[in-house]
Short mmCIF file of C-alpha atoms and ligand atoms in Angstrom, two decimals:
data_model
loop_
_atom_site.label_atom_id
_atom_site.label_comp_id
_atom_site.label_asym_id
_atom_site.label_seq_id
_atom_site.Cartn_x
_atom_site.Cartn_y
_atom_site.Cartn_z
CA MET A 262 -13.09 22.68 13.58
CA ASN A 263 -13.77 19.10 14.65
CA LYS A 264 -15.56 16.90 12.15
CA LYS A 265 -19.01 15.73 13.14
CA ALA A 266 -20.02 12.13 12.44
CA LEU A 267 -23.29 10.25 12.84
CA ILE A 268 -23.11 6.49 13.40
CA THR A 269 -26.24 4.38 13.02
CA GLY A 270 -25.83 1.12 14.91
CA ILE A 271 -23.51 2.76 17.43
CA THR A 272 -24.55 0.29 20.15
CA GLY A 273 -23.34 -2.68 18.10
CA GLN A 274 -19.91 -4.25 17.81
CA ASP A 275 -18.72 -2.17 14.85
CA GLY A 276 -20.45 1.02 16.01
CA SER A 277 -18.73 0.93 19.38
CA TYR A 278 -15.26 0.36 17.87
CA LEU A 279 -15.87 3.06 15.27
CA ALA A 280 -17.05 5.56 17.91
CA GLU A 281 -13.86 4.95 19.90
CA TYR A 282 -11.72 5.36 16.80
CA LEU A 283 -13.40 8.60 15.70
CA LEU A 284 -13.25 10.07 19.22
CA ASP A 285 -9.52 9.35 19.26
CA LEU A 286 -9.22 11.23 15.97
CA GLY A 287 -10.94 14.25 17.54
CA TYR A 288 -14.38 13.82 15.98
CA GLU A 289 -17.64 14.95 17.55
CA VAL A 290 -19.50 11.64 17.58
CA HIS A 291 -23.28 11.24 17.41
CA GLY A 292 -25.23 8.02 17.41
CA LEU A 293 -28.68 7.06 16.24
CA VAL A 294 -30.38 4.67 18.67
CA ARG A 295 -33.83 3.23 19.15
CA ARG A 296 -35.95 4.93 21.78
CA VAL A 297 -36.31 1.61 23.63
CA ALA A 298 -32.53 1.53 23.97
CA LEU A 299 -32.50 4.93 25.66
CA GLU A 300 -35.07 3.59 28.10
CA ASP A 301 -32.96 0.57 28.97
CA PRO A 302 -29.37 1.84 28.91
CA GLN A 303 -27.92 -0.78 31.26
CA ARG A 304 -28.79 -3.63 28.94
CA ARG A 305 -28.61 -1.90 25.55
CA PHE A 306 -25.50 0.24 25.97
CA THR A 307 -23.07 -2.36 27.29
CA ARG A 308 -20.63 -1.80 24.41
CA ILE A 309 -20.67 2.00 24.67
CA SER A 310 -21.13 2.52 28.42
CA HIS A 311 -17.56 3.85 28.69
CA LEU A 312 -18.27 6.40 25.93
CA LEU A 313 -21.60 7.82 27.06
CA GLU A 314 -20.12 11.04 28.44
CA LYS A 315 -18.33 11.75 25.18
CA ILE A 316 -21.01 11.06 22.57
CA THR A 317 -24.48 12.39 21.76
CA LEU A 318 -27.30 9.92 21.20
CA HIS A 319 -30.44 10.64 19.19
CA PRO A 320 -33.58 8.49 19.33
CA ALA A 321 -34.87 7.47 15.90
CA SER A 322 -36.13 4.45 14.03
CA LEU A 323 -34.90 3.09 10.72
CA GLU A 324 -38.56 2.44 9.98
CA SER A 325 -39.51 6.11 10.29
CA TYR A 326 -38.40 8.65 7.70
CA PRO A 327 -39.62 11.62 9.81
CA SER A 328 -37.46 10.57 12.76
CA ILE A 329 -34.36 10.37 10.55
CA PHE A 330 -35.22 13.59 8.72
CA HIS A 331 -35.53 15.33 12.09
CA ILE A 332 -31.98 14.40 13.16
CA PHE A 333 -30.44 15.58 9.90
CA SER A 334 -32.45 18.82 10.10
CA GLN A 335 -30.86 19.56 13.50
CA HIS A 336 -27.20 18.79 12.80
CA ASN A 337 -24.67 19.42 10.06
CA PHE A 338 -22.93 16.07 9.94
CA ASP A 339 -19.77 15.79 7.85
CA GLU A 340 -19.87 12.00 7.74
CA CYS A 341 -22.55 9.37 8.25
CA TYR A 342 -21.67 5.72 8.88
CA HIS A 343 -24.75 3.61 8.30
CA LEU A 344 -24.05 0.39 10.22
CA ALA A 345 -27.49 -0.33 11.70
CA ALA A 346 -29.24 -3.34 10.23
CA GLN A 347 -30.85 -6.64 11.05
CA SER A 348 -27.53 -8.41 10.48
CA PHE A 349 -28.12 -12.00 11.61
CA VAL A 350 -28.43 -14.14 8.49
CA ALA A 351 -30.40 -16.97 10.18
CA GLU A 352 -32.98 -14.49 11.48
CA SER A 353 -33.45 -13.14 7.97
CA PHE A 354 -34.73 -16.58 6.93
CA ALA A 355 -37.12 -16.57 9.88
CA ASP A 356 -38.43 -13.06 9.15
CA GLY A 357 -37.35 -11.92 5.71
CA PHE A 358 -39.99 -9.20 5.59
CA SER A 359 -38.77 -7.21 8.56
CA THR A 360 -35.13 -7.71 7.52
CA MET A 361 -35.96 -6.24 4.11
CA ASN A 362 -37.97 -3.37 5.58
CA THR A 363 -35.31 -2.33 8.04
CA ASN A 364 -32.29 -2.86 5.86
CA ILE A 365 -33.56 -1.51 2.55
CA ASN A 366 -35.97 1.25 3.62
CA GLY A 367 -33.72 2.32 6.50
CA THR A 368 -30.83 2.85 4.08
CA HIS A 369 -33.07 4.66 1.62
CA TYR A 370 -34.48 6.97 4.30
CA ILE A 371 -31.00 8.01 5.41
CA LEU A 372 -29.80 8.61 1.86
CA ALA A 373 -32.95 10.61 1.07
CA ALA A 374 -32.60 12.74 4.21
CA ILE A 375 -28.93 13.47 3.43
CA ARG A 376 -29.80 14.41 -0.14
CA GLU A 377 -32.56 16.72 1.04
CA LEU A 378 -30.80 18.40 3.97
CA ARG A 379 -27.05 17.90 3.81
CA PRO A 380 -25.91 16.61 0.39
CA GLU A 381 -22.24 17.28 1.18
CA CYS A 382 -22.32 14.80 4.11
CA ARG A 383 -20.20 11.77 3.19
CA PHE A 384 -22.04 8.45 3.49
CA TYR A 385 -20.67 4.99 4.30
CA PHE A 386 -22.83 1.91 3.72
CA ALA A 387 -22.05 -1.34 5.52
CA GLY A 388 -21.99 -3.75 2.61
CA THR A 389 -20.98 -7.35 3.25
CA SER A 390 -19.37 -10.44 1.79
CA GLU A 391 -22.80 -12.10 2.15
CA MET A 392 -23.62 -10.28 -1.09
CA PHE A 393 -21.22 -12.63 -2.92
CA GLY A 394 -23.15 -15.62 -1.53
CA LYS A 395 -22.79 -18.45 -4.01
CA VAL A 396 -19.41 -17.17 -5.07
CA LYS A 397 -18.60 -16.62 -8.72
CA GLU A 398 -14.84 -16.44 -8.23
CA ILE A 399 -12.21 -17.09 -5.56
CA PRO A 400 -11.12 -14.83 -3.98
CA GLN A 401 -13.92 -12.28 -4.13
CA ARG A 402 -13.05 -8.72 -5.10
CA GLU A 403 -14.88 -5.48 -5.93
CA THR A 404 -15.66 -6.71 -9.46
CA THR A 405 -17.02 -10.15 -8.44
CA PRO A 406 -20.73 -10.48 -9.36
CA PHE A 407 -23.20 -10.83 -6.48
CA HIS A 408 -25.31 -13.92 -5.86
CA PRO A 409 -26.87 -13.44 -2.38
CA ARG A 410 -28.22 -16.56 -0.64
CA SER A 411 -30.47 -15.07 2.06
CA PRO A 412 -33.00 -12.27 2.55
CA TYR A 413 -30.25 -10.51 4.51
CA GLY A 414 -27.81 -10.78 1.58
CA ILE A 415 -30.50 -9.59 -0.84
CA SER A 416 -31.30 -6.60 1.39
CA LYS A 417 -27.61 -5.67 1.45
CA VAL A 418 -27.33 -5.89 -2.34
CA ALA A 419 -30.29 -3.48 -2.52
CA GLY A 420 -28.58 -1.14 -0.02
CA PHE A 421 -25.39 -1.30 -2.07
CA ASP A 422 -27.33 -0.46 -5.26
CA LEU A 423 -29.13 2.42 -3.54
CA THR A 424 -25.81 3.80 -2.33
CA ARG A 425 -24.28 3.60 -5.78
CA ASN A 426 -27.39 5.15 -7.31
CA TYR A 427 -27.29 8.18 -5.01
CA ARG A 428 -23.62 8.58 -5.89
CA GLU A 429 -24.29 8.46 -9.62
CA ALA A 430 -27.63 10.27 -9.75
CA TYR A 431 -27.00 13.09 -7.27
CA ASN A 432 -23.23 13.29 -7.30
CA MET A 433 -23.10 12.59 -3.57
CA PHE A 434 -20.09 11.11 -1.76
CA CYS A 435 -21.58 7.68 -1.07
CA CYS A 436 -19.57 4.49 -0.83
CA SER A 437 -19.84 0.92 0.40
CA GLY A 438 -17.40 -1.24 2.27
CA LEU A 439 -17.68 -4.90 1.26
CA LEU A 440 -16.62 -6.19 4.63
CA PHE A 441 -15.94 -9.87 5.20
CA ASN A 442 -16.82 -11.39 8.60
CA HIS A 443 -15.34 -9.42 11.45
CA GLU A 444 -15.48 -10.50 15.03
CA GLY A 445 -14.06 -9.76 18.47
CA PRO A 446 -14.93 -9.82 22.16
CA ARG A 447 -17.92 -7.51 21.56
CA ARG A 448 -19.51 -9.84 18.99
CA GLY A 449 -23.16 -10.79 19.60
CA PHE A 450 -23.74 -14.26 21.07
CA GLU A 451 -25.88 -15.38 18.14
CA PHE A 452 -22.94 -15.36 15.69
CA VAL A 453 -20.99 -18.58 15.44
CA THR A 454 -17.60 -17.29 16.65
CA ARG A 455 -18.96 -15.82 19.88
CA LYS A 456 -21.27 -18.76 20.36
CA ILE A 457 -18.21 -21.01 20.23
CA THR A 458 -15.93 -18.94 22.48
CA SER A 459 -18.60 -18.23 25.10
CA THR A 460 -19.57 -21.91 25.24
CA VAL A 461 -15.93 -22.98 25.46
CA ALA A 462 -15.68 -20.76 28.55
CA ARG A 463 -18.87 -22.22 30.04
CA ILE A 464 -17.66 -25.76 29.41
CA LYS A 465 -14.31 -24.95 31.00
CA PHE A 466 -16.11 -23.67 34.11
CA GLY A 467 -18.38 -26.70 34.22
CA LEU A 468 -21.48 -24.66 33.32
CA ALA A 469 -22.19 -26.42 30.01
CA SER A 470 -21.44 -29.86 28.68
CA GLU A 471 -21.91 -29.48 24.92
CA LEU A 472 -21.96 -27.01 22.03
CA ARG A 473 -24.72 -27.48 19.47
CA LEU A 474 -23.82 -26.20 16.01
CA GLY A 475 -24.95 -26.51 12.39
CA ASN A 476 -22.66 -26.64 9.38
CA LEU A 477 -19.04 -27.07 10.52
CA GLU A 478 -17.67 -27.05 6.98
CA ALA A 479 -18.72 -23.47 6.09
CA LYS A 480 -15.62 -21.34 5.50
CA ARG A 481 -15.27 -17.68 6.33
CA ASP A 482 -12.65 -14.95 6.02
CA TRP A 483 -12.64 -13.85 9.68
CA GLY A 484 -10.96 -10.60 10.75
CA HIS A 485 -11.13 -8.39 13.83
CA ALA A 486 -13.78 -5.63 13.96
CA ALA A 487 -11.31 -3.13 15.48
CA ASP A 488 -9.21 -3.44 12.32
CA TYR A 489 -12.19 -3.10 10.00
CA VAL A 490 -13.55 0.20 11.36
CA ARG A 491 -10.27 1.88 10.35
CA ALA A 492 -11.05 0.96 6.75
CA MET A 493 -14.57 2.45 7.01
CA HIS A 494 -13.12 5.79 8.07
CA ALA A 495 -10.38 5.72 5.42
CA MET A 496 -12.99 5.23 2.68
CA LEU A 497 -14.66 8.52 3.59
CA GLN A 498 -11.33 10.40 3.46
CA GLN A 499 -10.64 9.59 -0.21
CA PRO A 500 -10.81 12.24 -2.93
CA GLU A 501 -13.53 10.26 -4.76
CA PRO A 502 -16.19 7.86 -3.42
CA GLU A 503 -15.38 4.23 -4.24
CA ASP A 504 -16.31 0.79 -2.93
CA PHE A 505 -13.72 -1.43 -1.24
CA VAL A 506 -13.40 -5.07 -0.20
CA VAL A 507 -12.07 -5.39 3.36
CA ALA A 508 -10.80 -8.87 4.20
CA THR A 509 -7.82 -10.76 5.59
CA GLY A 510 -7.41 -13.00 2.52
CA GLU A 511 -7.42 -16.15 4.69
CA THR A 512 -10.31 -18.56 5.00
CA HIS A 513 -11.05 -21.02 7.84
CA SER A 514 -13.90 -23.43 8.48
CA VAL A 515 -16.21 -23.31 11.49
CA ARG A 516 -14.60 -26.63 12.43
CA GLU A 517 -11.13 -25.03 12.48
CA PHE A 518 -12.45 -22.18 14.63
CA CYS A 519 -13.83 -24.75 17.08
CA GLU A 520 -10.61 -26.72 17.11
CA LEU A 521 -8.54 -23.65 17.94
CA ALA A 522 -10.96 -22.23 20.52
CA PHE A 523 -11.23 -25.52 22.46
CA ALA A 524 -7.47 -26.10 22.20
CA GLN A 525 -7.02 -22.72 23.88
CA VAL A 526 -8.36 -24.28 27.09
CA ASP A 527 -6.73 -27.69 26.48
CA LEU A 528 -9.94 -29.39 25.36
CA ASN A 529 -10.73 -31.36 22.20
CA TYR A 530 -13.74 -29.92 20.34
CA ARG A 531 -14.73 -33.42 19.19
CA ASP A 532 -15.67 -34.28 22.76
CA TYR A 533 -18.21 -31.42 23.02
CA VAL A 534 -19.54 -30.31 19.61
CA VAL A 535 -22.90 -31.81 18.68
CA ILE A 536 -24.36 -31.31 15.22
CA ASP A 537 -27.91 -30.01 15.40
CA GLY A 538 -29.98 -29.78 12.20
CA LYS A 539 -31.88 -26.77 13.50
CA HIS A 540 -28.77 -24.60 13.01
CA TYR A 541 -28.48 -25.39 9.31
CA ARG A 542 -29.69 -22.68 6.93
CA PRO A 543 -32.09 -23.23 4.01
CA ALA A 544 -29.36 -21.91 1.69
CA GLU A 545 -25.76 -21.72 2.85
CA VAL A 546 -22.82 -19.55 1.81
CA ASP A 547 -20.18 -22.27 1.64
CA MET A 548 -16.97 -20.35 1.24
CA LEU A 549 -15.87 -16.74 1.49
CA VAL A 550 -12.38 -15.34 1.05
CA GLY A 551 -11.68 -11.77 0.05
CA ASP A 552 -9.05 -10.01 -2.01
CA SER A 553 -8.49 -6.63 -0.36
CA THR A 554 -5.64 -5.50 -2.63
CA LYS A 555 -7.52 -2.30 -3.53
CA ALA A 556 -8.00 -1.32 0.15
CA ARG A 557 -4.39 -2.18 0.93
CA GLU A 558 -3.07 -0.10 -1.98
CA ILE A 559 -5.42 2.91 -1.94
CA LEU A 560 -6.47 3.13 1.72
CA ASN A 561 -3.11 1.91 2.98
CA TRP A 562 -5.12 -0.50 5.15
CA GLN A 563 -4.07 -3.83 6.49
CA PRO A 564 -5.32 -5.98 9.34
CA GLN A 565 -3.24 -6.12 12.50
CA TYR A 566 -4.82 -9.23 14.06
CA THR A 567 -4.04 -12.74 12.85
CA PHE A 568 -6.71 -15.45 12.97
CA ASP A 569 -5.00 -17.10 15.97
CA GLU A 570 -4.86 -13.80 17.86
CA LEU A 571 -8.54 -13.17 17.17
CA VAL A 572 -9.61 -16.57 18.52
CA LYS A 573 -7.31 -16.24 21.51
CA GLU A 574 -8.62 -12.78 22.45
CA MET A 575 -12.24 -13.94 22.17
CA VAL A 576 -11.68 -17.04 24.30
CA GLU A 577 -9.73 -15.12 26.95
CA ASN A 578 -12.41 -12.45 27.13
CA ASP A 579 -15.15 -15.05 27.60
CA LEU A 580 -13.15 -16.88 30.25
CA GLU A 581 -12.86 -13.60 32.18
CA LEU A 582 -16.54 -12.75 31.75
CA THR A 583 -17.65 -16.23 32.77
CA ALA A 584 -15.48 -16.09 35.87
CA LEU A 585 -17.18 -12.81 36.80
CA GLN A 586 -20.78 -13.45 35.76
CA PRO A 587 -21.28 -17.13 35.01
CA ARG A 588 -25.04 -16.99 34.64
CA LYS A 589 -25.12 -14.21 32.05
CA LEU A 590 -23.27 -16.13 29.37
CA ALA A 591 -25.80 -18.59 28.07
CA ALA A 592 -24.91 -18.66 24.39
CA SER A 593 -24.97 -22.46 24.35
CA GLU A 594 -28.75 -22.17 24.51
CA ILE A 595 -28.97 -20.04 21.32
O1 G4F B 283 -21.48 -16.33 12.44
P1 G4F B 283 -22.51 -16.45 11.39
O2 G4F B 283 -23.93 -16.38 11.83
O3 G4F B 283 -22.15 -15.33 10.32
P2 G4F B 283 -22.53 -15.14 8.77
O4 G4F B 283 -23.78 -15.83 8.43
O5 G4F B 283 -21.31 -15.48 7.98
O6 G4F B 283 -22.81 -13.57 8.71
C1 G4F B 283 -21.95 -12.64 9.37
O7 G4F B 283 -20.97 -12.18 8.47
C2 G4F B 283 -21.47 -11.47 7.33
C3 G4F B 283 -20.27 -11.07 6.47
O8 G4F B 283 -20.04 -12.07 5.52
C4 G4F B 283 -22.28 -10.27 7.79
F1 G4F B 283 -22.76 -9.61 6.71
C5 G4F B 283 -23.42 -10.74 8.66
O9 G4F B 283 -24.14 -9.62 9.14
C6 G4F B 283 -22.83 -11.49 9.85
O10 G4F B 283 -22.04 -10.58 10.59
O11 G4F B 283 -22.33 -17.83 10.60
C7 G4F B 283 -21.08 -18.20 10.04
C8 G4F B 283 -21.17 -19.63 9.54
C9 G4F B 283 -22.39 -19.91 8.66
O12 G4F B 283 -21.98 -20.64 7.54
C10 G4F B 283 -23.30 -20.76 9.52
O13 G4F B 283 -24.12 -21.67 8.80
O14 G4F B 283 -21.31 -20.50 10.65
C11 G4F B 283 -22.27 -21.49 10.35
N1 G4F B 283 -22.81 -22.03 11.59
C12 G4F B 283 -22.73 -23.33 11.97
N2 G4F B 283 -23.37 -23.51 13.14
C13 G4F B 283 -23.50 -21.36 12.54
C14 G4F B 283 -23.84 -22.28 13.52
N3 G4F B 283 -23.82 -20.04 12.63
C15 G4F B 283 -24.49 -19.64 13.74
N4 G4F B 283 -24.79 -18.33 13.86
N5 G4F B 283 -24.88 -20.53 14.71
C16 G4F B 283 -24.58 -21.87 14.65
O15 G4F B 283 -24.96 -22.64 15.55
#
């Protein structure tokens, strides 16, 4: 019989790639979505519009335990991928309270509902390299201590601890992926990579004249989201639940990303990038680079995209989109 999986955050970048991947593997795929999203499918389902006939969506809120309990009471899921979260670090400084509520309580509600109704359902938690924050060692691995630098990072450490606690206390199959930054053409416009590539496209088409950014020296280990969802699935197929770092092992600065993205359209980033203090964060994560040896050895996982290929695909995608719908891509205003 086909396995049945629930994805929270199915409308997001990772959720949409994961849904595609699981459908290809023959899964019955369900997604948890906000009711407002169901009421506005054209705008909210852009990343999964091509999948709508093949998946089942359930309205629920990460702020409501009854709504989550109800879904688990109706379906026997074999696997649950909990990807939904307020995931924009800068926003978590602006509203730390709602980030904490959604990210911590939402995770707890799902774990509690699984424990109550379907304890054999395998659970994946979307942990993040933001948990390493002010890094204690280079590169970061599963054993590196956490030092989160934002309400978002703190909320993810709490989600990680909850996940581990359900594993240890109730013997449930619960694990966390410690995923480093992962991007792609479906990335939200608020994140720096997409902000850069979409603005490069607008500049190339004469629709923008500058790109306003904050800290250009921050370094990230950037991979492609399509590669990273394969690791999520592999984690839930292991004999025992364990946590894994997923990363490319390469680090690049925001400046380097800009340089490459502008060079893609034969422009020099120095002519367009303007430093704007409002995009600096109260506390920054200066440098992330992961050691994914464990995932490579145990999950047999490795990324297929190089950094250059990632940047190239994102720029090309935004050039195509801008040519089609110039007015919709206004990331330079974010
Ligand atoms: O693209 P970012 O907003 O991603 P960030 O903060 O690294 O978080 C992303 O990756 C995490 C994994 O480590 C996820 F957990 C998280 O959910 C999210 O997906 O910023 C990257 C860097 C930062 O250092 C930021 O200060 O870019 C710097 N930056 C410089 N100017 C900017 C800007 N970031 C944004 N978003 N916008 C700017 O104008």
